[in-house]
mmCIF file of C-alpha atoms in Angstrom:
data_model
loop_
_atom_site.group_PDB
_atom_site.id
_atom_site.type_symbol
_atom_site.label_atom_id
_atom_site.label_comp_id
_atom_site.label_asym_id
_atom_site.label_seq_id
_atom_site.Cartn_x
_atom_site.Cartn_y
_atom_site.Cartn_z
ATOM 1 C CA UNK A 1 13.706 91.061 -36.252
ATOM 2 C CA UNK A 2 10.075 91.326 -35.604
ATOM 3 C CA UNK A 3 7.840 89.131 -38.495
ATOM 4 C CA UNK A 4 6.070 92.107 -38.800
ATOM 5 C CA UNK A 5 9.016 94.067 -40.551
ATOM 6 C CA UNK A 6 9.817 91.081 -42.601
ATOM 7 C CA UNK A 7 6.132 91.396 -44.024
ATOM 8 C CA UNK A 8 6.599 95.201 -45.044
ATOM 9 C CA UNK A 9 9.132 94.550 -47.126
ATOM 10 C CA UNK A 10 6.900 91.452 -49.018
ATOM 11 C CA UNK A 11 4.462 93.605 -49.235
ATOM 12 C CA UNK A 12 7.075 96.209 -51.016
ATOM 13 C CA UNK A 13 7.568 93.151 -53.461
ATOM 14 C CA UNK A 14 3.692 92.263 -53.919
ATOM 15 C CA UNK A 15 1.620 95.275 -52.644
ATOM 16 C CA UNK A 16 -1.882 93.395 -50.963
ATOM 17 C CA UNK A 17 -3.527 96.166 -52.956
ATOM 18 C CA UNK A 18 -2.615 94.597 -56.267
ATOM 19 C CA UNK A 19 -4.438 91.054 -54.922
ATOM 20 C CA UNK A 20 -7.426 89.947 -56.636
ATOM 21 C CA UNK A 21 -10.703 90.477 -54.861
ATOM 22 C CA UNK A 22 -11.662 87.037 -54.731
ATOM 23 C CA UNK A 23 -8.117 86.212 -53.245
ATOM 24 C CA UNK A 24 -6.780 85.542 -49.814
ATOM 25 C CA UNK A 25 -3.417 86.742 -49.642
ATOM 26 C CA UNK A 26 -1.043 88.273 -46.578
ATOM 27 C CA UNK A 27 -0.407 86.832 -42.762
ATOM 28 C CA UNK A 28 -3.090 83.859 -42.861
ATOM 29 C CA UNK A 29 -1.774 82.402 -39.560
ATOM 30 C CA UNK A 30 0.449 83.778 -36.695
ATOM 31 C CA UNK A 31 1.316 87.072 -34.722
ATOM 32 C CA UNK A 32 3.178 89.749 -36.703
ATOM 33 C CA UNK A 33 5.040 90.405 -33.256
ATOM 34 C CA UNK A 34 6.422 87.726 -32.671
ATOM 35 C CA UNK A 35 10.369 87.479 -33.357
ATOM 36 C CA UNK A 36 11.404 85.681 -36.733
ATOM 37 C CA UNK A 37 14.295 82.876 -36.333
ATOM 38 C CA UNK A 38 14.280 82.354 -39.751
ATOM 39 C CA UNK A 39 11.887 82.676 -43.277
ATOM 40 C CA UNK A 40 11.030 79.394 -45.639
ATOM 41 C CA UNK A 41 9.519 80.209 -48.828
ATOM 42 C CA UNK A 42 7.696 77.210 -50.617
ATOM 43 C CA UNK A 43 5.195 76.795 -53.262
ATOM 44 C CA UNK A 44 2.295 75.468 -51.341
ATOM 45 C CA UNK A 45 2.139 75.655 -47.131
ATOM 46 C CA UNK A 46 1.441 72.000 -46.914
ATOM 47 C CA UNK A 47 2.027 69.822 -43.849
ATOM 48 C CA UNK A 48 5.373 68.779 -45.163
ATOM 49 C CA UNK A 49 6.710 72.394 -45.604
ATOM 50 C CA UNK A 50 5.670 73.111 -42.018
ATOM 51 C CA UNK A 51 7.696 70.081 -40.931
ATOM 52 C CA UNK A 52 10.726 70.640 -43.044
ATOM 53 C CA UNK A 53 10.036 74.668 -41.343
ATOM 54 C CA UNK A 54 10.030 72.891 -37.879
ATOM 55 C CA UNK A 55 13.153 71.472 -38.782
ATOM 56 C CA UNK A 56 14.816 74.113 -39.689
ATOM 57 C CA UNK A 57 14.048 76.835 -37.156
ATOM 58 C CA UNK A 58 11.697 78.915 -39.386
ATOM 59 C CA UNK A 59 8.846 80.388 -38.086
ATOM 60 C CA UNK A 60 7.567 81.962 -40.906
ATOM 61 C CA UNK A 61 6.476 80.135 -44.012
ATOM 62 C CA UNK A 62 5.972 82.811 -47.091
ATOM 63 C CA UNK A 63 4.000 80.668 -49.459
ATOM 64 C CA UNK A 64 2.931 81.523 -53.360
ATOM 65 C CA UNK A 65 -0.450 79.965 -52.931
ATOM 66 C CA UNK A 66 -2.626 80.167 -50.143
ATOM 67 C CA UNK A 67 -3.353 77.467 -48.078
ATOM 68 C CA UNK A 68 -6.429 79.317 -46.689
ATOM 69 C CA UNK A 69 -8.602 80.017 -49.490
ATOM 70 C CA UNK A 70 -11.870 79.821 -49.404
ATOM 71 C CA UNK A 71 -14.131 80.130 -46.086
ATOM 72 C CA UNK A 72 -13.285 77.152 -43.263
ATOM 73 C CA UNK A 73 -15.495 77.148 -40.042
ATOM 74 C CA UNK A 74 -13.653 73.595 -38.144
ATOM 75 C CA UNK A 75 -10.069 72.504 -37.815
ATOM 76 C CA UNK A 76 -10.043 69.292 -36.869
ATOM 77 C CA UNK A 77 -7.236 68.528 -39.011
ATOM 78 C CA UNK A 78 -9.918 66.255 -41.528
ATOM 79 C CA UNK A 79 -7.800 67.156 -44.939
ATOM 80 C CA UNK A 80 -4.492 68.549 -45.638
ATOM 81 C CA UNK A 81 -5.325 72.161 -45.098
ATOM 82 C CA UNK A 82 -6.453 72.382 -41.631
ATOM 83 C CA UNK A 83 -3.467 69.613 -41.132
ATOM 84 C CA UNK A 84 -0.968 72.489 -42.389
ATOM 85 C CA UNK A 85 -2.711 75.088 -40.235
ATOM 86 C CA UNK A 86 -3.004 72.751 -36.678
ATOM 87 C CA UNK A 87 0.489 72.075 -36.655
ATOM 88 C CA UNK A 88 1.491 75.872 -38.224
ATOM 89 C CA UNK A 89 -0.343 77.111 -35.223
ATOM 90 C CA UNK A 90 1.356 73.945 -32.585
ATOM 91 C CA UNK A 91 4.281 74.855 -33.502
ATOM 92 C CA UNK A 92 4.025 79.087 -33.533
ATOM 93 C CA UNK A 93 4.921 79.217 -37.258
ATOM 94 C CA UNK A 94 3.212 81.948 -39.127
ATOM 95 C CA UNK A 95 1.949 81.765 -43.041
ATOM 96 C CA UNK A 96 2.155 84.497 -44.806
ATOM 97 C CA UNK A 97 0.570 84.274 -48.959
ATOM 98 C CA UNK A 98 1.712 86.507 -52.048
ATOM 99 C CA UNK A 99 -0.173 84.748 -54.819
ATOM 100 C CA UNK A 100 -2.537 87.306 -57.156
ATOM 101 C CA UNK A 101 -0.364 90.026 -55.795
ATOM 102 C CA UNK A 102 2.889 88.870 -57.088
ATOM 103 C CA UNK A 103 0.864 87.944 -60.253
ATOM 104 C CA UNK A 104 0.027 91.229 -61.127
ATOM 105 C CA UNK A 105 3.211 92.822 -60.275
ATOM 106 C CA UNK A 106 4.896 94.053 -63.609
ATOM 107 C CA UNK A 107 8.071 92.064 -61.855
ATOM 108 C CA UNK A 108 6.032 89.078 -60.640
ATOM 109 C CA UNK A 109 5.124 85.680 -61.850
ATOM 110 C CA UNK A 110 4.489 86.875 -65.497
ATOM 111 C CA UNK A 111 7.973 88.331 -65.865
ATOM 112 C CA UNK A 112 9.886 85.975 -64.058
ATOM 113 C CA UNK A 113 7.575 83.231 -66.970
ATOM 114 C CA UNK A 114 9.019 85.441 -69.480
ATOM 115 C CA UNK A 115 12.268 85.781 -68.317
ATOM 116 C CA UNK A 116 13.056 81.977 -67.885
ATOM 117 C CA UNK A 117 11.693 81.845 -71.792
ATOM 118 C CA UNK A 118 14.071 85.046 -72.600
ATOM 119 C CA UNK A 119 11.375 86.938 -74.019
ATOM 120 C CA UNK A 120 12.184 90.340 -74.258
ATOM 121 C CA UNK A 121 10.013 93.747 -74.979
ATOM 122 C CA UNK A 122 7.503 92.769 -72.009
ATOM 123 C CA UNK A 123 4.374 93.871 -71.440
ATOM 124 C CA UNK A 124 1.320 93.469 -69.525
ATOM 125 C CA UNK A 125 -1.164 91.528 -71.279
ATOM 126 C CA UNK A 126 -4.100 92.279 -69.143
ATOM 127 C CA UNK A 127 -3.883 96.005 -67.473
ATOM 128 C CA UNK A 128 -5.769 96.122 -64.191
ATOM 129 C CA UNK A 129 -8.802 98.061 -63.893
ATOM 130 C CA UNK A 130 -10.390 100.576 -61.953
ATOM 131 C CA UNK A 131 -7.270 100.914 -59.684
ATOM 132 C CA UNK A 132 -6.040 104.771 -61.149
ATOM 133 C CA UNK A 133 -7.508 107.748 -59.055
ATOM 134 C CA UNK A 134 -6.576 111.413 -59.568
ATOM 135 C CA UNK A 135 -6.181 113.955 -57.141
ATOM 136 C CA UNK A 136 -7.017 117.514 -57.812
ATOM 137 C CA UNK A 137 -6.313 120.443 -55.463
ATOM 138 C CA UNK A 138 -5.613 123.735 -55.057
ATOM 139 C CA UNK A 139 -2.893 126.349 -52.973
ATOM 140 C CA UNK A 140 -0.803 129.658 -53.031
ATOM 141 C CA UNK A 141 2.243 129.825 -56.008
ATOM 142 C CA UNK A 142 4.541 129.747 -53.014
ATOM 143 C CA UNK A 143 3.214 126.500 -51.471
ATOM 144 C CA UNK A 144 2.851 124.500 -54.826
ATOM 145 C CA UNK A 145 6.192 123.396 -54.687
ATOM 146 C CA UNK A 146 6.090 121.861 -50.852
ATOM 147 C CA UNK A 147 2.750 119.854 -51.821
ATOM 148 C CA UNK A 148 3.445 118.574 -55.308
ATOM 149 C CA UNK A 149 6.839 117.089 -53.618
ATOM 150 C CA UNK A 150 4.914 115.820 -50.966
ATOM 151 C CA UNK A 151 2.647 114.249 -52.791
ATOM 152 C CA UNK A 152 5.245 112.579 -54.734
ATOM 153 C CA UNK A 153 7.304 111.582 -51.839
ATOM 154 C CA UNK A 154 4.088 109.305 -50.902
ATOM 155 C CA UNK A 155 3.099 107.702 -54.423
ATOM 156 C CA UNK A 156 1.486 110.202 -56.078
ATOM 157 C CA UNK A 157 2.866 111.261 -59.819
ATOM 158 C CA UNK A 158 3.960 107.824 -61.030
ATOM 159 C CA UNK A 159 2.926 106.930 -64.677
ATOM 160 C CA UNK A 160 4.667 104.357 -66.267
ATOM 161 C CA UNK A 161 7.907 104.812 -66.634
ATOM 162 C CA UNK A 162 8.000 107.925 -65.502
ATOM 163 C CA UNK A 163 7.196 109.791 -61.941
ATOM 164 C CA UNK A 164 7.097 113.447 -60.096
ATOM 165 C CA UNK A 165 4.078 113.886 -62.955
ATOM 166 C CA UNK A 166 1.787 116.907 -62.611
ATOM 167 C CA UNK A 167 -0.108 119.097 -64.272
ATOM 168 C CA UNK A 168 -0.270 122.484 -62.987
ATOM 169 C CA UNK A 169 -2.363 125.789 -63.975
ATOM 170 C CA UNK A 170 -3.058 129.428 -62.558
ATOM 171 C CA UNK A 171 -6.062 130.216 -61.645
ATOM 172 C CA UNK A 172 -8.457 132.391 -59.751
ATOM 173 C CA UNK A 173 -10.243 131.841 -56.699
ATOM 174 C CA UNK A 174 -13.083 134.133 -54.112
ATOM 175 C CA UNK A 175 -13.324 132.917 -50.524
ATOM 176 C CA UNK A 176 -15.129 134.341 -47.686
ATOM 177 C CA UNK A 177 -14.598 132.886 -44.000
ATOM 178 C CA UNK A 178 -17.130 132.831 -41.357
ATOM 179 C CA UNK A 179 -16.684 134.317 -37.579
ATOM 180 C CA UNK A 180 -15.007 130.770 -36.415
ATOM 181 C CA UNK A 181 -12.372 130.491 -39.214
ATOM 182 C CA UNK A 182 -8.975 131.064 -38.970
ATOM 183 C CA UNK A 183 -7.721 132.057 -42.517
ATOM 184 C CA UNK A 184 -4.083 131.827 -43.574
ATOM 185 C CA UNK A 185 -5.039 134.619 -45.882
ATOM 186 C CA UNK A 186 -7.212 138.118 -45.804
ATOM 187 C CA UNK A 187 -9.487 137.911 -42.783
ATOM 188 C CA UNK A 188 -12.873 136.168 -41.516
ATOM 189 C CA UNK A 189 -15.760 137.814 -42.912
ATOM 190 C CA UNK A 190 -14.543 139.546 -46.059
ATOM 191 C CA UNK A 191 -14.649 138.271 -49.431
ATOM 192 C CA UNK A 192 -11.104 137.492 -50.511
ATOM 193 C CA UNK A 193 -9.905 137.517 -53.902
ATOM 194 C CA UNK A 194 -6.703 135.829 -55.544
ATOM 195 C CA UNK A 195 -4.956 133.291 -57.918
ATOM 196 C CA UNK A 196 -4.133 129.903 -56.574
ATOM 197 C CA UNK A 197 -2.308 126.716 -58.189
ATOM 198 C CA UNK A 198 -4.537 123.841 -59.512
ATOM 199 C CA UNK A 199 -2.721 120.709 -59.178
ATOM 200 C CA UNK A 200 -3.456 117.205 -60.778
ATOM 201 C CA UNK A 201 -1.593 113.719 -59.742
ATOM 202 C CA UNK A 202 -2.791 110.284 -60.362
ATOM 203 C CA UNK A 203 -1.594 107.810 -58.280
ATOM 204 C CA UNK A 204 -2.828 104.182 -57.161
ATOM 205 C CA UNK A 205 -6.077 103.903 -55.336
ATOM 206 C CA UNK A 206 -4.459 101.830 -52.594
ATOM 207 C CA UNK A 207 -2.145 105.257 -51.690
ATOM 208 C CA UNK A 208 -4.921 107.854 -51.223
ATOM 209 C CA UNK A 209 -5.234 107.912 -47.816
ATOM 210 C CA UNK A 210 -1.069 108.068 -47.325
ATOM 211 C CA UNK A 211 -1.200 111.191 -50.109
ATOM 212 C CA UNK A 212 -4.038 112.639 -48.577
ATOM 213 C CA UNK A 213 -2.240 112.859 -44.895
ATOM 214 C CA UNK A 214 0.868 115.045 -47.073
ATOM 215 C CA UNK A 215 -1.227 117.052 -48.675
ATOM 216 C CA UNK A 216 -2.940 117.913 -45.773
ATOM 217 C CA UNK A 217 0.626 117.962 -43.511
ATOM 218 C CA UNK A 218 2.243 120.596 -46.030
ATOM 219 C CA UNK A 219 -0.423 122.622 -47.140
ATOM 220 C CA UNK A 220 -1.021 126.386 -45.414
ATOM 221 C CA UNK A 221 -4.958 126.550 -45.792
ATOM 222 C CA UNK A 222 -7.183 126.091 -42.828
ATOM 223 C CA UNK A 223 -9.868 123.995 -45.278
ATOM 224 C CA UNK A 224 -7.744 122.482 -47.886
ATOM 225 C CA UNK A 225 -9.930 122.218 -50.860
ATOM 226 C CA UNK A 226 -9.358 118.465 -52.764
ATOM 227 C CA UNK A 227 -11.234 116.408 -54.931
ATOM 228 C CA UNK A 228 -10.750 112.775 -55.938
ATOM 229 C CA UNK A 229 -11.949 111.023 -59.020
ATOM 230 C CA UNK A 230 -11.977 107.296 -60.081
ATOM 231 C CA UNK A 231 -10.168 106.930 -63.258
ATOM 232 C CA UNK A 232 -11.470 104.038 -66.138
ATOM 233 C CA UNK A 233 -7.681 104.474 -67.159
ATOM 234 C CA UNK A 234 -6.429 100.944 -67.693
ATOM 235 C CA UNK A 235 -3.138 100.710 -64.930
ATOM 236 C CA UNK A 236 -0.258 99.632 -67.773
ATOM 237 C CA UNK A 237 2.088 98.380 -65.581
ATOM 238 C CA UNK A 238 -0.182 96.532 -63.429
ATOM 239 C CA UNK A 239 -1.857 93.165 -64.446
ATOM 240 C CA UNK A 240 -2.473 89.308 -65.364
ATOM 241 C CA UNK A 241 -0.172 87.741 -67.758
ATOM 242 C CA UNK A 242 2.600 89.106 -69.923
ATOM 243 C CA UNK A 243 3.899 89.000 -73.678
ATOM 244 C CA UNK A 244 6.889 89.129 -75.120
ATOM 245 C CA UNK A 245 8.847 88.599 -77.909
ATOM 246 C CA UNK A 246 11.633 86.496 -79.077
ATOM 247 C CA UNK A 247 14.715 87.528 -80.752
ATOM 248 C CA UNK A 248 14.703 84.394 -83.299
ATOM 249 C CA UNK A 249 11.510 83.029 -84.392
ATOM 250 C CA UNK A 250 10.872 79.178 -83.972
ATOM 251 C CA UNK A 251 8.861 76.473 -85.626
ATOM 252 C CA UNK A 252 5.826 74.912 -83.558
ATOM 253 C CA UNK A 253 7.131 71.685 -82.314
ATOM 254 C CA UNK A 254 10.458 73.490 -81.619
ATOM 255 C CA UNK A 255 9.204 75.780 -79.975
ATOM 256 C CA UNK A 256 7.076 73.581 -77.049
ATOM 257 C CA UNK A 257 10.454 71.372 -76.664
ATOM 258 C CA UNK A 258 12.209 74.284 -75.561
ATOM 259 C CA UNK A 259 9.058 75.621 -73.271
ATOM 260 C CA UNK A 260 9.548 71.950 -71.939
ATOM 261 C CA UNK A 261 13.143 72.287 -71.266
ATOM 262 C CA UNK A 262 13.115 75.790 -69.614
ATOM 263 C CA UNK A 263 9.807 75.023 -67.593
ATOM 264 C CA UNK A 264 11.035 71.645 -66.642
ATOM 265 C CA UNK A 265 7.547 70.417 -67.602
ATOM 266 C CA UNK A 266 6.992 66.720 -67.670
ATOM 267 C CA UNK A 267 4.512 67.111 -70.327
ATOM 268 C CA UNK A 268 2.276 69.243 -72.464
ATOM 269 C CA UNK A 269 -0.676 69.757 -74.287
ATOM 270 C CA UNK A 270 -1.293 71.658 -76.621
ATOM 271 C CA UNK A 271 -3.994 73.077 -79.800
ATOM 272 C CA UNK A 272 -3.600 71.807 -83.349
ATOM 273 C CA UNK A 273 -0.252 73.348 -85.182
ATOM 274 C CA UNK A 274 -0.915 75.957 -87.617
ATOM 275 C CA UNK A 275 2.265 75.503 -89.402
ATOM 276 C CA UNK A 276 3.635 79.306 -88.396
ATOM 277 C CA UNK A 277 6.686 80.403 -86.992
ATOM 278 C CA UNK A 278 6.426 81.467 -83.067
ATOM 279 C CA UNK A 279 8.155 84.699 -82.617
ATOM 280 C CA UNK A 280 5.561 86.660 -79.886
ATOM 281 C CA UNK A 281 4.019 84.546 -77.067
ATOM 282 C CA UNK A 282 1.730 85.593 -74.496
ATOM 283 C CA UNK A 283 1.820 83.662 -70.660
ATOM 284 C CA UNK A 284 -0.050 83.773 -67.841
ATOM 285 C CA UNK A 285 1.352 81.572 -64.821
ATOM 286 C CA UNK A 286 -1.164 79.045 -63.295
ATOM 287 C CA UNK A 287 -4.844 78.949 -64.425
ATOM 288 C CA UNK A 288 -4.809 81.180 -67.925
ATOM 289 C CA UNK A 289 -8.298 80.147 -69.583
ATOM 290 C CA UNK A 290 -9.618 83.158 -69.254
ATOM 291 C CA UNK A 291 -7.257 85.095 -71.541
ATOM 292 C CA UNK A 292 -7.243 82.844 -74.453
ATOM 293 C CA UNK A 293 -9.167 86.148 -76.135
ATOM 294 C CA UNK A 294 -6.946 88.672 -74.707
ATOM 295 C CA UNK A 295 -3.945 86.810 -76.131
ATOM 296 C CA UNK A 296 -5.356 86.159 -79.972
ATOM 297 C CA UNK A 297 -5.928 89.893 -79.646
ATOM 298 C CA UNK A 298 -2.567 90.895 -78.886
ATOM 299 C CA UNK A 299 -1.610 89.311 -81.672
ATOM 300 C CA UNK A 300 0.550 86.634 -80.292
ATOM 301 C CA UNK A 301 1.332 83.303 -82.265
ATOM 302 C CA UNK A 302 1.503 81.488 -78.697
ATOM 303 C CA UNK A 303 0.046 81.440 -75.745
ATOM 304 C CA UNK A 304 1.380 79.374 -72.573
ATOM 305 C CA UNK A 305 -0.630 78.971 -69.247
ATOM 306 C CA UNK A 306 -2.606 76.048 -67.148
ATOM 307 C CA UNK A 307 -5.526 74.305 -66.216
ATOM 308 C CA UNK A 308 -7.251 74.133 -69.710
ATOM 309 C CA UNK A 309 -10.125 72.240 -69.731
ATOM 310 C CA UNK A 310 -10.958 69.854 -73.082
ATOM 311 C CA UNK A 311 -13.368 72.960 -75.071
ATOM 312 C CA UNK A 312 -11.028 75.625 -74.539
ATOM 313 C CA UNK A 313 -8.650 73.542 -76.709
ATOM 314 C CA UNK A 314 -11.098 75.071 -79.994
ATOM 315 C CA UNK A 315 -10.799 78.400 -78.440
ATOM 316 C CA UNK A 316 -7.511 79.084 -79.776
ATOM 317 C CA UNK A 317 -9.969 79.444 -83.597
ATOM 318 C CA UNK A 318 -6.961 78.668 -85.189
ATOM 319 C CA UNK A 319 -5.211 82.045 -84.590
ATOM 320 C CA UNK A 320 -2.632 80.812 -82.449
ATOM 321 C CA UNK A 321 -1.036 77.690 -80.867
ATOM 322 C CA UNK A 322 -2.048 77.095 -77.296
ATOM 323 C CA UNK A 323 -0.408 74.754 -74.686
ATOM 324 C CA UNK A 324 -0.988 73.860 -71.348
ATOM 325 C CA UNK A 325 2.568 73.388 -69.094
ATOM 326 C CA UNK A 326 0.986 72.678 -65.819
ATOM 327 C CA UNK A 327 0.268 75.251 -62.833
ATOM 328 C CA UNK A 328 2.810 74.257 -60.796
ATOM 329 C CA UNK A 329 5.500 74.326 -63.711
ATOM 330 C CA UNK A 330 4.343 77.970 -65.222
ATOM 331 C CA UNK A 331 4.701 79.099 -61.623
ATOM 332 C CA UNK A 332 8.089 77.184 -60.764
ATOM 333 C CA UNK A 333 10.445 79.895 -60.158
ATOM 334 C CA UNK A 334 8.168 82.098 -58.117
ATOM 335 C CA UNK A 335 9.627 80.939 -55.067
ATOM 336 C CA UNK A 336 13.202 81.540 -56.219
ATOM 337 C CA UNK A 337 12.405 84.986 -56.441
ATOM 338 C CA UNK A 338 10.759 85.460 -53.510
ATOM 339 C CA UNK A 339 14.004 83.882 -51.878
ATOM 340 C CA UNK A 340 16.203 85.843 -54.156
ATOM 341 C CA UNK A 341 14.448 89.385 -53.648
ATOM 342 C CA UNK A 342 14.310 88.643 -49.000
ATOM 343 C CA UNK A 343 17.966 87.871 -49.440
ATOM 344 C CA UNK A 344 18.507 91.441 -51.241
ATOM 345 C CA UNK A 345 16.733 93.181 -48.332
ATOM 346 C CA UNK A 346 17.476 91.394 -45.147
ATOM 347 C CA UNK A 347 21.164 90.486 -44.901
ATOM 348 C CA UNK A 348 22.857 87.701 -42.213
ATOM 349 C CA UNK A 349 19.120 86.136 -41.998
ATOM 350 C CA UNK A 350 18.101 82.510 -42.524
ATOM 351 C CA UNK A 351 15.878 82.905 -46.058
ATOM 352 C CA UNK A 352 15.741 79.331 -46.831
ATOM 353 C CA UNK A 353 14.336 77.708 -50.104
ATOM 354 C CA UNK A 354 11.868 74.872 -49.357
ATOM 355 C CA UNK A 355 12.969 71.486 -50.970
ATOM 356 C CA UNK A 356 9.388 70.366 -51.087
ATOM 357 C CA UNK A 357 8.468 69.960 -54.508
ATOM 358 C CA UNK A 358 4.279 69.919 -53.558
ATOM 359 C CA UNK A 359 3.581 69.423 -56.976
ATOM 360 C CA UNK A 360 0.017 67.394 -56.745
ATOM 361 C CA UNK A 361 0.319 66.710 -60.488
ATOM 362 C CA UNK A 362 2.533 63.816 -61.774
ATOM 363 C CA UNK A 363 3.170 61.523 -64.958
ATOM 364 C CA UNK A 364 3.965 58.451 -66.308
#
């Protein structure tokens, strides 16, 4: 198979569209039409994993982070990025980057954090913004049908837990077409007079222009009459971080030996102890500082995530207990699932698990 039909079906497990802006995710290096002899998913697309990839016949390399990240105008193969990328390109291996995308998938990093803790009664702890639209628009009782399905046979309708979501009222509507239309109903140049079908969807901003082409492909009017509106709706299911609960409440220190255990983290800092039991923790895989507030609201007694610098320690006010695992560690299963979810969907295919541990971060 072609890469570029291995890379829909990532991006059916980590839309682009749920990416960060500041991100770089997707094909970073390669041709999408080339012909895949085989998929290594790592961690990190270092020079190492493109050797091991050599050595294995893989030609594309799905990484969590990106190796590209931020703007690079030589290769001359000066540090260990534009090392990975001369000999990715050498040796016609492709790079292909989930990262923020998988993060805020409700089934992504976050889940698969609280799912190697056993937390259960998930939720997103930070709900994505700006990323609900709603489509209004308007046709005959006997078309309704025909569009609202289409609609929901390309995204449209999908609310939480729930889909084929509408909301649907009678109405009346005037038209008059001029001497060059072509009018499904009445005739050009007298004023028509009827009731029509308002409908309402909401859908995710990334699928307008795929609902838009079904609306248009199953509705009867000449001029279809639509209207699209940004939504400040908060996107539930979509989003940084997760919490969850426990079934049995733990003490502090307890608690942190058995994030150590399950993370397989060589060691961890963490806030002062309050001396309360942990029952609901928050997580956010890989650099968390930025929620410290949006966990102490949810009302969690933990919070577990990465990269906290030395002040952000007192940020936790004494409202909850927060540690530090490691990036790598809070992300370490990511690539398991990746693996795990290709295997599902492409069957008698190499989908082979780097043994690479690129970990920069080690301990004494």
């Amino acid at each position: 198979m072609k890469i570029k039909e291995i890379l829909v079906i990532l991006e059916e497990m980590a839309p682009l569209a749920y990416a960060e802006d500041f991100d770089n995710v997707g094909l970073l290096v390669g041709n999408s039409e080339t012909e895949s002899t085989g998929v290594l998913v790592c961690h990190d697309a270092l020079e190492t994993v493109i050797d091991e990839a050599i050595t294995k016949n893989c030609n594309l390399v799905v990484c969590f982070h990106p190796i590209l990240f931020s703007g690079i105008k030589k290769i001359t193969g000066k540090n260990y990025v534009e090392r990975a990328i001369l000999k990715a390109i050498k040796n016609d291996i492709a790079i292909y980057a989930v990262h923020t995308a998988l993060d805020n998938h409700s089934a992504g990093v976050n889940k698969i954090f609280c799912d190697a803790l056993g937390l259960t009664n998930t939720k997103v702890l930070i709900p994505k913004q700006n990323f609900i639209q709603k489509l209004v628009t308007y046709t005959t009782a006997d078309n309704s049908e025909k569009v609202r399905n289409a609609m929901f046979q390309a995204g449209a309708g999908t609310i939480g837990n729930y889909d084929n979501c509408s909301f649907n009222t009678e109405g009346f509507f005037t038209f008059q077409g001029n001497e060059d239309s072509n009018p499904v109903i009445g005739e050009r140049g007298k004023l028509h007079t009827g009731t029509e079908i308002k409908i309402e969807v909401v859908f995710e901003k990334h699928l307008q222009s795929k609902i838009l082409k079904a609306l248009f492909a199953n509705h009867i009017y000449e001029e279809v009459a639509y209207e699209v509106y940004n939504l400040e709706n908060s996107h539930q299911n979509i989003g940084l971080g997760m919490i969850g609960e426990f079934e049995t409440e733990m003490d502090e220190k307890d608690f942190l030996h058995f994030v150590k255990d399950k993370m397989i983290a060589d060691g961890i800092r963490h806030s002062s102890f309050l001396g309360k039991k942990i029952k609901k923790v928050a997580v956010l895989g890989g650099s968390g500082s930025f929620a410290i507030k949006n966990a102490i609201m949810s009302g969690a007694d933990a919070f577990l995530t990465a990269d906290l610098k030395y002040h952000q320690f007192y940020e936790a006010e004494n409202r909850l207990l927060l540690a530090d695992i490691g990036h790598f560690e809070s992300e370490r299963y990511t690539k398991n699932y990746i693996v795990d979810y290709l295997r599902k969907k492409i069957l008698n295919f190499a989908i082979i698990l780097s043994e690479e541990n690129t970990n920069p971060v080690k301990y004494l």
